Coordinates of C-alpha atoms and ligand atoms in Angstrom, one line a residue:
X1 CA 0.0 0.0 0.0
X2 CA 1.2 3.5 -0.9
X3 CA 0.1 7.1 -0.9
X4 CA 0.4 7.4 -4.7
X5 CA -2.2 4.7 -5.4
X6 CA -4.6 6.4 -2.9
X7 CA -4.1 9.9 -4.4
X8 CA -4.5 8.6 -7.9
X9 CA -7.8 6.8 -7.0
X10 CA -9.0 9.9 -5.2
X11 CA -8.3 12.1 -8.2
X12 CA -9.8 9.6 -10.6
X13 CA -13.0 9.4 -8.6
X14 CA -13.2 13.2 -8.3
X15 CA -13.1 13.5 -12.2
X16 CA -15.6 10.7 -12.8
X17 CA -18.3 11.3 -15.4
X18 CA -21.2 9.0 -16.3
X19 CA -23.9 9.4 -18.9
X20 CA -26.1 6.4 -18.0
X21 CA -27.2 4.3 -15.1
X22 CA -25.1 1.5 -16.5
X23 CA -22.0 3.7 -16.5
X24 CA -22.6 4.5 -12.8
X25 CA -23.0 0.9 -11.9
X26 CA -19.8 0.0 -13.7
X27 CA -17.9 2.7 -11.8
X28 CA -19.4 1.5 -8.5
X29 CA -18.2 -2.1 -9.2
X30 CA -14.8 -0.9 -10.4
X31 CA -14.1 1.0 -7.1
X32 CA -16.4 -0.3 -4.4
X33 CA -17.5 -3.8 -5.6
X34 CA -16.3 -7.0 -4.0
X35 CA -13.3 -7.0 -6.3
X36 CA -13.1 -3.2 -6.6
X37 CA -9.9 -1.2 -6.2
X38 CA -10.9 0.4 -3.0
X39 CA -12.1 -2.9 -1.5
X40 CA -8.8 -4.4 -2.4
X41 CA -7.0 -1.6 -0.5
X42 CA -9.0 -2.5 2.6
X43 CA -8.0 -6.1 2.2
X44 CA -4.4 -5.0 2.0
X45 CA -4.8 -2.7 5.0
X46 CA -5.4 -5.7 7.3
X47 CA -1.9 -6.9 6.9
X48 CA 0.1 -3.7 7.0
X49 CA 2.4 -2.8 9.8
X50 CA 0.6 -1.6 12.9
X51 CA 2.4 1.8 13.0
X52 CA 1.1 2.6 9.5
X53 CA -2.5 1.6 10.3
X54 CA -3.4 4.9 11.9
X55 CA -2.3 7.0 8.9
X56 CA -3.7 4.8 6.2
X57 CA -6.9 3.9 8.1
X58 CA -8.0 7.6 8.0
X59 CA -7.1 8.2 4.3
X60 CA -8.7 5.0 3.2
X61 CA -11.9 5.8 5.1
X62 CA -11.9 9.3 3.5
X63 CA -11.4 7.7 0.0
X64 CA -14.3 5.3 0.5
X65 CA -16.6 8.0 1.7
X66 CA -15.7 10.3 -1.2
X67 CA -16.2 7.4 -3.7
X68 CA -19.6 6.5 -2.2
X69 CA -20.8 10.1 -2.2
X70 CA -19.6 10.5 -5.8
X71 CA -21.5 7.4 -7.0
X72 CA -24.6 8.7 -5.3
X73 CA -24.3 12.0 -6.9
X74 CA -23.7 10.5 -10.3
X75 CA -26.7 8.2 -9.9
X76 CA -29.0 11.1 -9.1
X77 CA -27.7 13.1 -12.1
X78 CA -28.5 10.3 -14.6
X79 CA -31.9 9.6 -13.0
X80 CA -33.4 13.0 -13.9
X81 CA -33.2 14.1 -17.5
X82 CA -31.1 17.0 -16.6
X83 CA -27.9 15.0 -17.0
X84 CA -25.1 16.9 -18.7
X85 CA -25.8 15.0 -22.0
X86 CA -29.5 15.9 -22.0
X87 CA -32.2 13.5 -23.3
X88 CA -31.2 10.8 -25.7
X89 CA -33.9 11.5 -28.3
X90 CA -33.6 14.3 -30.8
X91 CA -36.8 16.2 -29.9
X92 CA -36.4 18.4 -33.1
X93 CA -37.0 15.4 -35.4
X94 CA -40.3 15.5 -37.3
X95 CA -43.1 13.1 -36.1
X96 CA -44.2 10.0 -38.0
X97 CA -46.4 11.2 -40.9
X98 CA -50.0 10.2 -40.4
X99 CA -51.9 9.6 -43.7
X100 CA -55.0 11.7 -44.0
X101 CA -58.0 10.0 -45.6
X102 CA -60.1 11.7 -48.1
X103 CA -63.9 11.9 -48.3
X104 CA -65.7 9.4 -50.4
X105 CA -67.1 10.9 -53.7
X106 CA -70.7 9.9 -52.7
X107 CA -70.3 11.8 -49.4
X108 CA -68.9 14.8 -51.3
X109 CA -71.9 14.9 -53.6
X110 CA -74.3 14.4 -50.7
X111 CA -72.8 17.3 -48.8
X112 CA -72.9 19.5 -51.9
X113 CA -76.6 18.8 -52.4
X114 CA -77.4 19.3 -48.7
X115 CA -75.5 22.6 -48.7
X116 CA -77.4 23.8 -51.8
X117 CA -80.8 23.0 -50.3
X118 CA -79.9 24.3 -46.9
X119 CA -79.4 27.7 -48.6
X120 CA -82.9 27.4 -50.0
X121 CA -84.2 26.9 -46.5
X122 CA -84.6 23.1 -46.4
X123 CA -84.1 21.0 -43.3
X124 CA -82.3 17.7 -43.4
X125 CA -84.2 14.6 -42.2
X126 CA -83.1 10.9 -41.9
X127 CA -85.2 7.8 -41.4
X128 CA -84.6 4.1 -40.8
X129 CA -83.1 1.8 -43.5
X130 CA -85.2 -1.1 -42.2
X131 CA -88.7 0.1 -42.9
X132 CA -92.3 -1.2 -43.0
X133 CA -94.5 -1.6 -46.0
X134 CA -96.6 1.4 -44.9
X135 CA -93.8 3.9 -45.2
X136 CA -92.1 2.5 -48.3
X137 CA -95.2 1.7 -50.4
X138 CA -98.7 1.9 -48.8
X139 CA -98.6 5.6 -47.7
X140 CA -97.0 6.5 -51.1
X141 CA -100.0 5.3 -52.9
X142 CA -98.7 1.9 -53.9
X143 CA -101.8 -0.3 -53.1
X144 CA -101.0 -4.0 -52.2
X145 CA -100.2 -6.0 -55.3
X146 CA -100.0 -2.9 -57.4
X147 CA -97.8 -3.5 -60.5
X148 CA -95.8 -0.3 -59.7
X149 CA -94.2 -2.2 -56.8
X150 CA -92.3 -4.2 -59.5
X151 CA -90.3 -1.0 -60.3
X152 CA -88.5 -1.5 -57.0
X153 CA -87.5 -5.1 -56.4
X154 CA -87.5 -5.4 -52.6
X155 CA -85.4 -7.2 -50.1
X156 CA -87.7 -8.4 -47.3
X157 CA -86.2 -8.7 -43.8
X158 CA -89.2 -10.6 -42.4
X159 CA -92.2 -12.0 -44.2
X160 CA -95.4 -13.6 -42.9
X161 CA -96.2 -10.7 -40.6
X162 CA -99.2 -8.5 -41.1
X163 CA -96.7 -5.7 -41.4
X164 CA -93.5 -7.2 -42.9
X165 CA -90.1 -5.4 -42.5
X166 CA -88.1 -4.6 -45.5
X167 CA -85.0 -2.7 -46.6
X168 CA -86.2 0.6 -48.0
X169 CA -86.1 0.8 -51.8
X170 CA -86.1 4.6 -51.9
X171 CA -85.8 7.5 -49.5
X172 CA -89.4 8.6 -50.3
X173 CA -90.2 6.7 -47.1
X174 CA -88.6 9.5 -45.2
X175 CA -90.9 11.9 -47.0
X176 CA -93.8 10.0 -45.4
X177 CA -92.2 10.2 -41.9
X178 CA -91.6 13.9 -42.4
X179 CA -95.3 14.5 -43.3
X180 CA -96.4 12.5 -40.3
X181 CA -94.1 14.3 -37.8
X182 CA -93.1 17.7 -38.9
X183 CA -95.3 20.8 -38.5
X184 CA -96.5 22.5 -41.7
X185 CA -95.1 24.0 -43.9
X186 CA -92.5 21.3 -44.5
X187 CA -89.3 22.0 -46.5
X188 CA -87.0 19.0 -46.1
X189 CA -84.4 16.9 -47.9
X190 CA -83.7 13.3 -46.9
X191 CA -80.4 11.8 -47.9
X192 CA -79.8 8.1 -47.3
X193 CA -78.9 4.6 -48.4
X194 CA -81.4 2.4 -50.3
X195 CA -81.5 -1.2 -51.3
X196 CA -82.9 -3.1 -54.3
X197 CA -82.6 -6.6 -55.5
X198 CA -80.8 -5.7 -58.7
X199 CA -78.0 -7.6 -60.5
X200 CA -74.8 -5.6 -60.0
X201 CA -73.5 -4.0 -63.2
X202 CA -71.9 -0.9 -64.5
X203 CA -75.2 0.9 -64.2
X204 CA -76.9 -0.8 -61.3
X205 CA -76.1 -1.9 -57.7
X206 CA -78.1 -3.4 -54.9
X207 CA -77.1 -0.7 -52.5
X208 CA -77.0 2.9 -53.5
X209 CA -77.9 6.4 -52.2
X210 CA -80.6 8.8 -52.8
X211 CA -81.7 12.3 -51.8
X212 CA -85.4 12.9 -51.5
X213 CA -86.8 16.4 -51.4
X214 CA -90.2 17.6 -50.2
X215 CA -92.0 20.9 -50.0
X216 CA -95.6 21.1 -48.6
X217 CA -97.4 24.4 -48.0
X218 CA -100.5 26.3 -49.0
X219 CA -100.5 27.1 -52.8
X220 CA -97.4 25.2 -53.9
X221 CA -97.5 24.8 -57.7
X222 CA -95.7 23.0 -60.5
X223 CA -94.0 26.4 -61.3
X224 CA -92.4 26.3 -57.8
X225 CA -91.1 22.8 -58.5
X226 CA -89.6 23.8 -61.8
X227 CA -88.0 26.8 -60.2
X228 CA -86.5 24.8 -57.3
X229 CA -85.1 22.2 -59.7
X230 CA -83.6 24.8 -62.0
X231 CA -81.9 26.7 -59.2
X232 CA -80.5 23.4 -57.8
X233 CA -79.3 22.3 -61.3
X234 CA -77.5 25.7 -61.8
X235 CA -75.8 25.5 -58.4
X236 CA -74.8 21.9 -58.9
X237 CA -73.7 21.9 -62.6
X238 CA -73.0 25.5 -63.3
X239 CA -74.9 28.7 -64.1
X240 CA -75.3 28.0 -67.8
X241 CA -77.2 24.7 -67.1
X242 CA -80.7 24.3 -68.7
X243 CA -83.3 21.8 -67.6
X244 CA -86.1 20.0 -69.4
X245 CA -89.0 18.0 -67.9
X246 CA -90.4 14.9 -69.5
X247 CA -93.8 13.5 -68.4
X248 CA -93.4 10.4 -66.3
X249 CA -95.2 8.2 -63.8
X250 CA -94.7 7.7 -60.1
X251 CA -97.5 6.4 -57.9
X252 CA -96.9 9.2 -55.3
X253 CA -96.9 12.2 -57.6
X254 CA -99.4 13.6 -60.0
X255 CA -98.4 14.9 -62.4
X256 CA -94.9 13.3 -62.5
X257 CA -91.8 14.3 -64.5
X258 CA -88.3 13.2 -65.1
X259 CA -85.7 16.0 -65.3
X260 CA -82.8 16.2 -67.6
X261 CA -80.0 18.8 -67.4
X262 CA -78.1 20.1 -70.4
X263 CA -74.9 18.2 -70.9
X264 CA -72.1 20.4 -69.6
X265 CA -69.5 18.4 -71.4
X266 CA -70.6 19.0 -75.0
X267 CA -72.7 22.0 -74.1
X268 CA -75.8 20.4 -75.7
X269 CA -74.1 19.5 -79.0
X270 CA -74.1 15.7 -78.3
X271 CA -71.3 13.5 -77.0
X272 CA -70.8 10.0 -75.8
X273 CA -71.6 10.9 -72.2
X274 CA -75.1 12.2 -73.1
X275 CA -75.3 9.6 -75.9
X276 CA -75.6 12.2 -78.5
X277 CA -78.8 13.8 -77.0
X278 CA -77.3 16.8 -75.3
X279 CA -79.3 16.0 -72.2
X280 CA -78.6 13.9 -69.0
X281 CA -81.3 12.6 -66.8
X282 CA -80.8 13.5 -63.1
X283 CA -84.0 13.0 -61.1
X284 CA -87.7 12.2 -60.9
X285 CA -90.2 14.6 -59.4
X286 CA -93.8 15.7 -59.3
X287 CA -96.7 17.2 -57.3
X288 CA -97.4 15.2 -54.2
X289 CA -100.5 13.1 -55.0
X290 CA -103.4 14.2 -52.8
X291 CA -103.8 10.6 -51.6
X292 CA -100.2 10.7 -50.2
X293 CA -100.9 14.0 -48.3
X294 CA -104.1 12.5 -46.9
X295 CA -102.4 9.2 -45.9
X296 CA -100.1 11.2 -43.6
X297 CA -103.0 13.3 -42.2
X298 CA -102.5 16.5 -44.3
X299 CA -105.6 18.2 -45.7
X300 CA -105.1 18.0 -49.5
X301 CA -107.7 20.7 -50.1
X302 CA -105.7 23.2 -48.1
X303 CA -102.2 22.1 -48.8
X304 CA -100.2 21.0 -51.9
X305 CA -96.6 20.1 -52.4
X306 CA -93.9 18.9 -54.6
X307 CA -91.3 16.1 -54.2
X308 CA -88.3 15.0 -56.0
X309 CA -85.7 12.2 -55.7
X310 CA -82.3 11.6 -57.2
X311 CA -79.6 9.0 -57.1
X312 CA -76.3 10.2 -55.6
X313 CA -74.1 7.8 -57.5
X314 CA -75.7 9.0 -60.7
X315 CA -75.0 12.6 -59.9
X316 CA -71.4 11.7 -58.9
X317 CA -70.9 9.7 -62.1
X318 CA -72.0 12.8 -64.1
X319 CA -69.9 15.2 -62.1
X320 CA -66.7 13.1 -62.4
X321 CA -67.5 11.3 -65.6
X322 CA -67.1 7.9 -64.0
X323 CA -68.8 5.4 -66.3
X324 CA -68.9 2.4 -63.9
X325 CA -71.0 2.5 -60.8
X326 CA -69.1 -0.3 -59.2
X327 CA -66.0 1.9 -58.6
X328 CA -68.0 3.6 -55.8
X329 CA -68.3 0.5 -53.8
X330 CA -65.0 -1.4 -54.3
X331 CA -62.9 0.9 -52.0
X332 CA -60.0 0.7 -54.4
X333 CA -57.5 3.2 -53.0
X334 CA -56.3 4.2 -56.4
X335 CA -59.9 5.4 -57.2
X336 CA -60.6 7.0 -53.8
X337 CA -57.3 8.9 -53.9
X338 CA -58.5 10.7 -57.0
X339 CA -60.8 12.7 -54.7
X340 CA -58.1 13.5 -52.1
X341 CA -58.0 17.2 -53.1
X342 CA -61.6 17.4 -52.1
X343 CA -60.7 16.9 -48.4
X344 CA -62.2 19.5 -46.2
X345 CA -60.5 19.8 -42.8
Ligands
DAH401 N1 -88.6 7.3 -55.2 C1 -88.3 7.4 -56.6 C2 -87.3 6.3 -57.0 O1 -86.7 5.8 -56.1 C3 -87.6 8.7 -57.0 C4 -88.6 9.8 -56.9 C5 -89.3 10.1 -58.0 C6 -88.8 10.5 -55.8 C7 -90.2 11.1 -58.0 C8 -89.8 11.5 -55.7 C9 -90.5 11.8 -56.9 O2 -90.0 12.2 -54.6 O3 -91.4 12.8 -56.8 O4 -87.2 5.9 -58.1

């Protein structure tokens, strides 16, 4: 045992720096562990000459105390993050990018239509997808076994009941619910999903979306209907858009019409989108049949109204010139990403 070794250890320990808990533990083992350097000096101390014991005993104890205190101090400094090296992570690194989805084209069109009619003062109403015969057919002037029911091939949820449940084939059922529940006058649009037992093709699907519109008040005329549709068409397809109405048949409206808008691709000249006609069909409409008003408890002598219904996928197909309806249901990301710019945050 000599003074130089003790002084060297004392200086070394005084200078000690550690960055991690592991470094501190290694230092502790190196100096104070069972085979540590300071422990070894204590072993040696046992066999030194008795006259040296006094001097060395004191300095050895001081060394051990200094080392123990230093280890404690280092341990505390790596425990909190205020260690001289600072936190390990680079806090200025950018975060992991999170991919933002985009809205589905059918949702975009639905929102656009809702926004347009909101501006005209319409409320939005929704109804159940699983409906009863009364709301889908009966109250809309389809008597039982009437051939007009064949226009809408129905999925039945339960049969054999007096009042069977079915998947609604059109959102006109919400028109009935609105007339039953809302105070007059009624100005409402009803977007929603509908179901028909159709073979899936480029032009038909068994699940699709519609928006129904209804206005009931005193003195509503066909001229009001025409004006509402024209304003809507110009908001939706551009201010130059023209409409034409063709006589049609729906059990719940009398008279009934189908509405075409001028083809905004060829400007009416005729192209392959409008099949050379210059016109594109967008919706069905008409004056609410007095029987329909009465079925929902509205006095048809006092009130009149108009209604219209359109397919969202069809409007979306015209808007984006998509020629196959199935794209809207397959969730192919390559297709959906085409609409990413339409994201509204
Ligand atoms: N419900 C009809 C259908 O699904 C669409 C429709 C036509 C709704 C004329 C109406 C209307 O309100 O007046 O084919």
